[in-house]
PDB file of C-alpha atoms in Angstrom:
ATOM      1  CA  MET K  35      86.922 -44.084 -22.408  1.00  0.00           C
ATOM      2  CA  THR K  36      85.007 -47.161 -23.521  1.00  0.00           C
ATOM      3  CA  PRO K  37      85.775 -50.680 -22.208  1.00  0.00           C
ATOM      4  CA  SER K  38      87.300 -51.549 -25.585  1.00  0.00           C
ATOM      5  CA  ASP K  39      89.605 -48.507 -25.396  1.00  0.00           C
ATOM      6  CA  GLU K  40      90.622 -49.472 -21.872  1.00  0.00           C
ATOM      7  CA  ALA K  41      91.524 -52.965 -23.054  1.00  0.00           C
ATOM      8  CA  THR K  42      94.020 -51.544 -25.558  1.00  0.00           C
ATOM      9  CA  LEU K  43      96.059 -49.816 -22.834  1.00  0.00           C
ATOM     10  CA  PRO K  44      99.415 -51.413 -21.984  1.00  0.00           C
ATOM     11  CA  GLU K  45      99.110 -53.964 -19.193  1.00  0.00           C
ATOM     12  CA  HIS K  46     101.102 -51.896 -16.696  1.00  0.00           C
ATOM     13  CA  VAL K  47      98.895 -48.856 -17.392  1.00  0.00           C
ATOM     14  CA  GLN K  48      95.748 -50.883 -16.707  1.00  0.00           C
ATOM     15  CA  ARG K  49      97.190 -52.256 -13.474  1.00  0.00           C
ATOM     16  CA  ASN K  50      98.306 -48.840 -12.277  1.00  0.00           C
ATOM     17  CA  ARG K  51      94.929 -47.294 -13.149  1.00  0.00           C
ATOM     18  CA  ALA K  52      93.143 -49.819 -10.945  1.00  0.00           C
ATOM     19  CA  ALA K  53      95.668 -49.352  -8.133  1.00  0.00           C
ATOM     20  CA  TRP K  54      95.482 -45.550  -8.135  1.00  0.00           C
ATOM     21  CA  ASP K  55      91.696 -45.472  -8.319  1.00  0.00           C
ATOM     22  CA  GLU K  56      91.786 -47.555  -5.135  1.00  0.00           C
ATOM     23  CA  TRP K  57      94.522 -45.506  -3.438  1.00  0.00           C
ATOM     24  CA  ALA K  58      93.122 -42.057  -4.299  1.00  0.00           C
ATOM     25  CA  PRO K  59      91.398 -41.490  -0.912  1.00  0.00           C
ATOM     26  CA  ASP K  60      94.759 -41.947   0.834  1.00  0.00           C
ATOM     27  CA  TYR K  61      96.134 -38.898  -1.020  1.00  0.00           C
ATOM     28  CA  LEU K  62      93.318 -36.457  -0.252  1.00  0.00           C
ATOM     29  CA  ALA K  63      95.046 -34.832   2.715  1.00  0.00           C
ATOM     30  CA  ASN K  64      98.335 -34.304   0.876  1.00  0.00           C
ATOM     31  CA  GLY K  65      96.512 -32.891  -2.132  1.00  0.00           C
ATOM     32  CA  GLU K  66      94.512 -30.470  -0.002  1.00  0.00           C
ATOM     33  CA  ARG K  67      97.638 -29.348   1.865  1.00  0.00           C
ATOM     34  CA  SER K  68      99.680 -28.862  -1.300  1.00  0.00           C
ATOM     35  CA  TRP K  69      96.922 -26.923  -3.061  1.00  0.00           C
ATOM     36  CA  ARG K  70      97.036 -24.362  -0.230  1.00  0.00           C
ATOM     37  CA  LEU K  71     100.690 -23.530  -0.915  1.00  0.00           C
ATOM     38  CA  GLN K  72     101.098 -20.143  -2.571  1.00  0.00           C
ATOM     39  CA  PRO K  73     103.916 -18.925  -4.856  1.00  0.00           C
ATOM     40  CA  GLY K  74     107.128 -18.918  -2.848  1.00  0.00           C
ATOM     41  CA  ASP K  75     105.796 -21.482  -0.357  1.00  0.00           C
ATOM     42  CA  GLU K  76     105.765 -24.591  -2.584  1.00  0.00           C
ATOM     43  CA  ASP K  77     107.723 -27.605  -1.392  1.00  0.00           C
ATOM     44  CA  TRP K  78     108.899 -30.879  -2.887  1.00  0.00           C
ATOM     45  CA  GLY K  79     108.917 -34.558  -2.129  1.00  0.00           C
ATOM     46  CA  THR K  80     108.779 -36.599   1.017  1.00  0.00           C
ATOM     47  CA  TRP K  81     110.817 -34.091   2.993  1.00  0.00           C
ATOM     48  CA  ASN K  82     108.810 -31.014   1.938  1.00  0.00           C
ATOM     49  CA  ILE K  83     111.927 -29.169   0.813  1.00  0.00           C
ATOM     50  CA  PRO K  84     111.035 -25.566  -0.089  1.00  0.00           C
ATOM     51  CA  GLU K  85     111.160 -24.447  -3.702  1.00  0.00           C
ATOM     52  CA  ARG K  86     112.946 -21.291  -2.502  1.00  0.00           C
ATOM     53  CA  ASP K  87     115.866 -23.557  -1.488  1.00  0.00           C
ATOM     54  CA  LEU K  88     115.848 -25.906  -4.484  1.00  0.00           C
ATOM     55  CA  HIS K  89     114.926 -23.542  -7.354  1.00  0.00           C
ATOM     56  CA  LEU K  90     113.564 -26.379  -9.480  1.00  0.00           C
ATOM     57  CA  LEU K  91     110.991 -24.287 -11.328  1.00  0.00           C
ATOM     58  CA  PRO K  92     111.910 -21.849 -14.112  1.00  0.00           C
ATOM     59  CA  ASP K  93     112.396 -18.300 -12.853  1.00  0.00           C
ATOM     60  CA  ASN K  94     109.668 -16.915 -15.087  1.00  0.00           C
ATOM     61  CA  LEU K  95     106.669 -19.129 -15.855  1.00  0.00           C
ATOM     62  CA  ALA K  96     104.447 -16.339 -17.128  1.00  0.00           C
ATOM     63  CA  GLY K  97     102.877 -17.304 -20.451  1.00  0.00           C
ATOM     64  CA  MET K  98     104.456 -20.774 -20.558  1.00  0.00           C
ATOM     65  CA  ASP K  99     102.450 -23.731 -21.844  1.00  0.00           C
ATOM     66  CA  ALA K 100     103.083 -26.578 -19.404  1.00  0.00           C
ATOM     67  CA  ILE K 101     101.982 -30.177 -19.003  1.00  0.00           C
ATOM     68  CA  GLU K 102     102.080 -32.187 -15.784  1.00  0.00           C
ATOM     69  CA  LEU K 103     102.552 -35.847 -16.647  1.00  0.00           C
ATOM     70  CA  GLY K 104     100.750 -37.846 -13.988  1.00  0.00           C
ATOM     71  CA  CYS K 105      99.223 -34.893 -12.164  1.00  0.00           C
ATOM     72  CA  GLY K 106      97.351 -36.782  -9.449  1.00  0.00           C
ATOM     73  CA  THR K 107      95.388 -34.225  -7.435  1.00  0.00           C
ATOM     74  CA  GLY K 108      96.804 -31.447  -9.633  1.00  0.00           C
ATOM     75  CA  TYR K 109      98.615 -29.325  -7.081  1.00  0.00           C
ATOM     76  CA  ILE K 110     101.776 -28.805  -9.126  1.00  0.00           C
ATOM     77  CA  SER K 111      99.676 -27.610 -12.049  1.00  0.00           C
ATOM     78  CA  ALA K 112      97.988 -25.235  -9.599  1.00  0.00           C
ATOM     79  CA  TRP K 113     101.405 -23.922  -8.550  1.00  0.00           C
ATOM     80  CA  LEU K 114     102.292 -23.328 -12.203  1.00  0.00           C
ATOM     81  CA  ALA K 115      98.983 -21.587 -12.903  1.00  0.00           C
ATOM     82  CA  ARG K 116      99.457 -19.246  -9.942  1.00  0.00           C
ATOM     83  CA  ARG K 117     102.879 -18.330 -11.334  1.00  0.00           C
ATOM     84  CA  GLY K 118     101.364 -17.381 -14.670  1.00  0.00           C
ATOM     85  CA  ALA K 119     101.747 -20.565 -16.707  1.00  0.00           C
ATOM     86  CA  ARG K 120      99.030 -22.271 -18.744  1.00  0.00           C
ATOM     87  CA  PRO K 121      99.129 -25.856 -17.428  1.00  0.00           C
ATOM     88  CA  VAL K 122      97.422 -29.047 -18.520  1.00  0.00           C
ATOM     89  CA  GLY K 123      97.267 -32.027 -16.177  1.00  0.00           C
ATOM     90  CA  ILE K 124      96.984 -35.623 -17.376  1.00  0.00           C
ATOM     91  CA  ASP K 125      96.519 -38.569 -15.044  1.00  0.00           C
ATOM     92  CA  ASN K 126      95.785 -42.276 -15.334  1.00  0.00           C
ATOM     93  CA  SER K 127      93.319 -42.275 -12.398  1.00  0.00           C
ATOM     94  CA  GLU K 128      89.822 -40.835 -12.736  1.00  0.00           C
ATOM     95  CA  GLN K 129      89.514 -40.849  -8.941  1.00  0.00           C
ATOM     96  CA  GLN K 130      92.601 -38.674  -8.556  1.00  0.00           C
ATOM     97  CA  LEU K 131      91.214 -36.296 -11.181  1.00  0.00           C
ATOM     98  CA  ALA K 132      87.908 -36.092  -9.313  1.00  0.00           C
ATOM     99  CA  THR K 133      89.847 -34.707  -6.340  1.00  0.00           C
ATOM    100  CA  ALA K 134      91.719 -32.317  -8.636  1.00  0.00           C
ATOM    101  CA  ARG K 135      88.441 -30.992 -10.058  1.00  0.00           C
ATOM    102  CA  ARG K 136      87.012 -30.427  -6.597  1.00  0.00           C
ATOM    103  CA  LEU K 137      90.133 -28.562  -5.487  1.00  0.00           C
ATOM    104  CA  GLN K 138      90.111 -26.463  -8.665  1.00  0.00           C
ATOM    105  CA  GLU K 139      86.612 -25.310  -7.768  1.00  0.00           C
ATOM    106  CA  GLU K 140      87.472 -24.678  -4.115  1.00  0.00           C
ATOM    107  CA  HIS K 141      90.550 -22.601  -4.963  1.00  0.00           C
ATOM    108  CA  GLY K 142      89.256 -20.907  -8.093  1.00  0.00           C
ATOM    109  CA  VAL K 143      92.166 -22.159 -10.215  1.00  0.00           C
ATOM    110  CA  ASP K 144      91.103 -23.671 -13.527  1.00  0.00           C
ATOM    111  CA  PHE K 145      93.117 -25.627 -16.094  1.00  0.00           C
ATOM    112  CA  PRO K 146      92.404 -28.625 -18.357  1.00  0.00           C
ATOM    113  CA  LEU K 147      92.484 -32.080 -16.772  1.00  0.00           C
ATOM    114  CA  VAL K 148      92.808 -35.115 -19.038  1.00  0.00           C
ATOM    115  CA  HIS K 149      92.090 -38.721 -18.067  1.00  0.00           C
ATOM    116  CA  GLY K 150      94.706 -40.621 -19.981  1.00  0.00           C
ATOM    117  CA  ASN K 151      98.037 -42.370 -20.272  1.00  0.00           C
ATOM    118  CA  ALA K 152     101.122 -40.116 -20.152  1.00  0.00           C
ATOM    119  CA  GLU K 153     102.836 -42.454 -22.598  1.00  0.00           C
ATOM    120  CA  ASN K 154     100.315 -41.378 -25.277  1.00  0.00           C
ATOM    121  CA  VAL K 155      99.091 -37.811 -24.698  1.00  0.00           C
ATOM    122  CA  PRO K 156      96.286 -36.404 -26.904  1.00  0.00           C
ATOM    123  CA  TYR K 157      98.071 -33.139 -27.770  1.00  0.00           C
ATOM    124  CA  PRO K 158      99.940 -32.201 -30.961  1.00  0.00           C
ATOM    125  CA  ASP K 159     103.708 -32.145 -31.336  1.00  0.00           C
ATOM    126  CA  ALA K 160     105.511 -29.129 -29.846  1.00  0.00           C
ATOM    127  CA  SER K 161     102.538 -27.994 -27.737  1.00  0.00           C
ATOM    128  CA  PHE K 162     104.422 -27.145 -24.536  1.00  0.00           C
ATOM    129  CA  ASP K 163     107.382 -25.229 -23.126  1.00  0.00           C
ATOM    130  CA  LEU K 164     107.598 -27.266 -19.910  1.00  0.00           C
ATOM    131  CA  ALA K 165     106.857 -30.881 -18.962  1.00  0.00           C
ATOM    132  CA  ILE K 166     106.948 -31.759 -15.273  1.00  0.00           C
ATOM    133  CA  SER K 167     106.300 -34.824 -13.132  1.00  0.00           C
ATOM    134  CA  GLU K 168     106.624 -35.418  -9.400  1.00  0.00           C
ATOM    135  CA  TYR K 169     106.048 -39.118  -8.682  1.00  0.00           C
ATOM    136  CA  GLY K 170     103.658 -39.265 -11.635  1.00  0.00           C
ATOM    137  CA  ALA K 171     104.584 -40.610 -15.042  1.00  0.00           C
ATOM    138  CA  SER K 172     108.164 -40.281 -13.829  1.00  0.00           C
ATOM    139  CA  ILE K 173     107.816 -43.545 -11.873  1.00  0.00           C
ATOM    140  CA  TRP K 174     104.478 -45.080 -12.968  1.00  0.00           C
ATOM    141  CA  ALA K 175     105.037 -44.951 -16.733  1.00  0.00           C
ATOM    142  CA  ASP K 176     107.703 -46.745 -18.737  1.00  0.00           C
ATOM    143  CA  PRO K 177     110.600 -44.312 -19.339  1.00  0.00           C
ATOM    144  CA  TYR K 178     111.203 -45.863 -22.748  1.00  0.00           C
ATOM    145  CA  ARG K 179     107.693 -44.667 -23.646  1.00  0.00           C
ATOM    146  CA  TRP K 180     107.065 -41.515 -21.628  1.00  0.00           C
ATOM    147  CA  ILE K 181     110.439 -39.827 -22.270  1.00  0.00           C
ATOM    148  CA  PRO K 182     109.931 -39.969 -26.086  1.00  0.00           C
ATOM    149  CA  GLU K 183     106.385 -38.704 -25.550  1.00  0.00           C
ATOM    150  CA  ALA K 184     107.630 -35.770 -23.441  1.00  0.00           C
ATOM    151  CA  ALA K 185     110.148 -34.969 -26.173  1.00  0.00           C
ATOM    152  CA  ARG K 186     107.378 -35.013 -28.776  1.00  0.00           C
ATOM    153  CA  LEU K 187     105.213 -32.668 -26.717  1.00  0.00           C
ATOM    154  CA  LEU K 188     107.962 -30.128 -25.999  1.00  0.00           C
ATOM    155  CA  ARG K 189     109.045 -27.298 -28.252  1.00  0.00           C
ATOM    156  CA  PRO K 190     112.761 -26.917 -29.026  1.00  0.00           C
ATOM    157  CA  GLY K 191     114.378 -25.408 -25.946  1.00  0.00           C
ATOM    158  CA  GLY K 192     111.581 -26.729 -23.717  1.00  0.00           C
ATOM    159  CA  GLN K 193     112.427 -28.046 -20.281  1.00  0.00           C
ATOM    160  CA  LEU K 194     111.706 -31.411 -18.652  1.00  0.00           C
ATOM    161  CA  ILE K 195     111.707 -31.662 -14.843  1.00  0.00           C
ATOM    162  CA  PHE K 196     110.939 -34.927 -13.053  1.00  0.00           C
ATOM    163  CA  LEU K 197     111.216 -36.115  -9.460  1.00  0.00           C
ATOM    164  CA  ILE K 198     111.642 -39.831  -8.803  1.00  0.00           C
ATOM    165  CA  ASN K 199     112.673 -42.308  -6.150  1.00  0.00           C
ATOM    166  CA  ALA K 200     116.445 -42.211  -5.877  1.00  0.00           C
ATOM    167  CA  THR K 201     118.111 -45.081  -7.689  1.00  0.00           C
ATOM    168  CA  ILE K 202     120.007 -46.167  -4.587  1.00  0.00           C
ATOM    169  CA  LEU K 203     116.748 -46.353  -2.623  1.00  0.00           C
ATOM    170  CA  MET K 204     115.267 -48.741  -5.182  1.00  0.00           C
ATOM    171  CA  LEU K 205     118.360 -50.940  -5.005  1.00  0.00           C
ATOM    172  CA  CYS K 206     118.184 -51.146  -1.207  1.00  0.00           C
ATOM    173  CA  MET K 207     114.419 -51.432  -0.685  1.00  0.00           C
ATOM    174  CA  PRO K 208     112.892 -54.836   0.122  1.00  0.00           C
ATOM    175  CA  ASP K 209     109.926 -56.209  -1.789  1.00  0.00           C
ATOM    176  CA  ALA K 210     107.579 -55.217   1.018  1.00  0.00           C
ATOM    177  CA  GLU K 211     106.342 -52.210   2.966  1.00  0.00           C
ATOM    178  CA  GLU K 212     109.662 -52.090   4.795  1.00  0.00           C
ATOM    179  CA  ALA K 213     112.417 -49.528   5.079  1.00  0.00           C
ATOM    180  CA  ALA K 214     115.497 -49.626   2.886  1.00  0.00           C
ATOM    181  CA  THR K 215     118.420 -51.624   4.178  1.00  0.00           C
ATOM    182  CA  ASN K 216     122.134 -50.846   4.161  1.00  0.00           C
ATOM    183  CA  ALA K 217     122.611 -53.585   1.546  1.00  0.00           C
ATOM    184  CA  MET K 218     121.716 -53.736  -2.143  1.00  0.00           C
ATOM    185  CA  LEU K 219     118.853 -56.173  -2.622  1.00  0.00           C
ATOM    186  CA  ARG K 220     118.315 -56.065  -6.398  1.00  0.00           C
ATOM    187  CA  PRO K 221     120.652 -55.808  -9.381  1.00  0.00           C
ATOM    188  CA  TYR K 222     121.622 -52.405 -10.734  1.00  0.00           C
ATOM    189  CA  ARG K 223     122.279 -53.874 -14.150  1.00  0.00           C
ATOM    190  CA  GLY K 224     119.035 -54.065 -16.109  1.00  0.00           C
ATOM    191  CA  LEU K 225     117.068 -52.020 -13.551  1.00  0.00           C
ATOM    192  CA  HIS K 226     113.754 -51.114 -15.207  1.00  0.00           C
ATOM    193  CA  ARG K 227     110.367 -52.612 -14.303  1.00  0.00           C
ATOM    194  CA  LEU K 228     109.557 -53.170 -10.624  1.00  0.00           C
ATOM    195  CA  GLU K 229     106.668 -55.223  -9.254  1.00  0.00           C
ATOM    196  CA  TRP K 230     105.695 -55.799  -5.631  1.00  0.00           C
ATOM    197  CA  SER K 231     104.235 -58.749  -3.779  1.00  0.00           C
ATOM    198  CA  SER K 232     102.036 -56.445  -1.689  1.00  0.00           C
ATOM    199  CA  ASP K 233      99.916 -55.068  -4.590  1.00  0.00           C
ATOM    200  CA  ASP K 234      99.372 -55.214  -8.350  1.00  0.00           C
ATOM    201  CA  SER K 235     101.037 -51.918  -9.278  1.00  0.00           C
ATOM    202  CA  VAL K 236     104.028 -51.578 -11.570  1.00  0.00           C
ATOM    203  CA  ASN K 237     106.612 -48.837 -11.382  1.00  0.00           C
ATOM    204  CA  PHE K 238     109.878 -48.118 -13.110  1.00  0.00           C
ATOM    205  CA  ALA K 239     113.442 -47.094 -12.308  1.00  0.00           C
ATOM    206  CA  LEU K 240     116.636 -46.867 -14.332  1.00  0.00           C
ATOM    207  CA  GLY K 241     120.331 -46.743 -13.597  1.00  0.00           C
ATOM    208  CA  TYR K 242     122.052 -43.411 -14.140  1.00  0.00           C
ATOM    209  CA  GLY K 243     123.656 -44.381 -17.424  1.00  0.00           C
ATOM    210  CA  ASP K 244     120.338 -45.633 -18.777  1.00  0.00           C
ATOM    211  CA  TRP K 245     118.607 -42.377 -17.783  1.00  0.00           C
ATOM    212  CA  ILE K 246     121.254 -40.361 -19.582  1.00  0.00           C
ATOM    213  CA  ARG K 247     121.072 -42.559 -22.685  1.00  0.00           C
ATOM    214  CA  VAL K 248     117.270 -42.443 -22.990  1.00  0.00           C
ATOM    215  CA  LEU K 249     117.261 -38.672 -22.485  1.00  0.00           C
ATOM    216  CA  ARG K 250     120.010 -38.049 -25.020  1.00  0.00           C
ATOM    217  CA  ALA K 251     118.429 -40.449 -27.531  1.00  0.00           C
ATOM    218  CA  ASN K 252     115.334 -38.239 -27.402  1.00  0.00           C
ATOM    219  CA  ASP K 253     117.168 -34.959 -27.984  1.00  0.00           C
ATOM    220  CA  PHE K 254     117.485 -33.905 -24.342  1.00  0.00           C
ATOM    221  CA  ASP K 255     120.586 -32.446 -22.736  1.00  0.00           C
ATOM    222  CA  VAL K 256     120.837 -33.071 -18.991  1.00  0.00           C
ATOM    223  CA  GLU K 257     121.187 -29.778 -17.126  1.00  0.00           C
ATOM    224  CA  ASN K 258     121.132 -30.975 -13.529  1.00  0.00           C
ATOM    225  CA  LEU K 259     120.582 -33.911 -11.200  1.00  0.00           C
ATOM    226  CA  VAL K 260     119.472 -32.773  -7.748  1.00  0.00           C
ATOM    227  CA  GLU K 261     119.523 -35.229  -4.856  1.00  0.00           C
ATOM    228  CA  LEU K 262     117.081 -34.369  -2.060  1.00  0.00           C
ATOM    229  CA  TRP K 263     118.150 -34.527   1.573  1.00  0.00           C
ATOM    230  CA  PRO K 264     116.055 -33.925   4.703  1.00  0.00           C
ATOM    231  CA  ALA K 265     116.741 -30.702   6.555  1.00  0.00           C
ATOM    232  CA  PRO K 266     118.289 -31.005  10.034  1.00  0.00           C
ATOM    233  CA  GLY K 267     115.586 -32.172  12.396  1.00  0.00           C
ATOM    234  CA  ALA K 268     113.148 -33.049   9.589  1.00  0.00           C
ATOM    235  CA  THR K 269     111.189 -36.282   9.957  1.00  0.00           C
ATOM    236  CA  ALA K 270     108.897 -38.262   7.691  1.00  0.00           C
ATOM    237  CA  ASP K 271     107.433 -40.843  10.037  1.00  0.00           C
ATOM    238  CA  ASP K 272     104.689 -41.729   7.552  1.00  0.00           C
ATOM    239  CA  PHE K 273     107.260 -42.687   4.887  1.00  0.00           C
ATOM    240  CA  PRO K 274     107.675 -46.463   5.209  1.00  0.00           C
ATOM    241  CA  TYR K 275     110.509 -46.883   2.705  1.00  0.00           C
ATOM    242  CA  ALA K 276     113.424 -45.289   4.559  1.00  0.00           C
ATOM    243  CA  THR K 277     114.215 -44.317   8.116  1.00  0.00           C
ATOM    244  CA  ASN K 278     115.249 -40.756   8.894  1.00  0.00           C
ATOM    245  CA  GLU K 279     118.727 -42.059   9.709  1.00  0.00           C
ATOM    246  CA  TRP K 280     118.998 -43.827   6.331  1.00  0.00           C
ATOM    247  CA  ALA K 281     117.856 -40.722   4.450  1.00  0.00           C
ATOM    248  CA  ARG K 282     120.628 -38.646   6.010  1.00  0.00           C
ATOM    249  CA  GLN K 283     123.239 -40.977   4.518  1.00  0.00           C
ATOM    250  CA  TRP K 284     121.733 -41.803   1.109  1.00  0.00           C
ATOM    251  CA  PRO K 285     119.186 -39.903  -0.977  1.00  0.00           C
ATOM    252  CA  THR K 286     115.602 -41.114  -1.113  1.00  0.00           C
ATOM    253  CA  GLU K 287     114.690 -38.832  -4.025  1.00  0.00           C
ATOM    254  CA  GLU K 288     116.322 -37.224  -7.040  1.00  0.00           C
ATOM    255  CA  VAL K 289     115.241 -34.621  -9.569  1.00  0.00           C
ATOM    256  CA  TRP K 290     116.366 -34.683 -13.197  1.00  0.00           C
ATOM    257  CA  ILE K 291     116.324 -31.452 -15.194  1.00  0.00           C
ATOM    258  CA  ALA K 292     116.830 -31.662 -18.953  1.00  0.00           C
ATOM    259  CA  ARG K 293     116.273 -29.412 -21.957  1.00  0.00           C
ATOM    260  CA  LYS K 294     115.186 -30.346 -25.458  1.00  0.00           C
ATOM    261  CA  ARG K 295     117.803 -29.386 -28.013  1.00  0.00           C
ATOM    262  CA  VAL K 296     117.094 -26.477 -30.319  1.00  0.00           C
TER     263      VAL K 296
END
């Protein structure tokens, strides 16, 4: 991408690109760990909840064309490839993709990696059967842009799966690297763009009604909303945004599963 092309990106995309290029080294260990997970051993989110308990992925991925929107180090695309899918990963950060390429070579799992903005993906309409995002475009791209783009990319009957910060967590989280409180600190009404005093990144969250409306407006039917809870005895001491006690009372993460209408 040339400097002139970069300048045409939306402001929040430019800010998030710079942030994630800087943060990429902090996600090496998690990427390496997650790439080692084999079919049946995959796990999700902060609490590493096993796929065999959640059943988020389609039962049969063999032959599916899939796109991971905001793939980071690419481990979910690797999971899909090992289950027989044909994934493509797109990410806003070249530094994250450099890690993904290295891990592809180390593990002998190859799939296309695209440096780009998940709100404007360089693939034709109806190219994919599955679009998936775990803390990728699902929180770092504007849902009023990336949801229509996911709909464009999916074939009729295609599935959209995305994991995000739970709405209640975003309402209760201070504007700092501090754990969520037992009080709501920002308005639910109009929840959308979130900025932080501690860095220049921009992420996004919606209320439940707004999620349903944007999905339905783009020809999706909601099939499930899965709230993630830590297993008994589970801890996430490196997660600064909620204590273990808080996460046993209110969800820190949620997964939306929707299907494009036929």
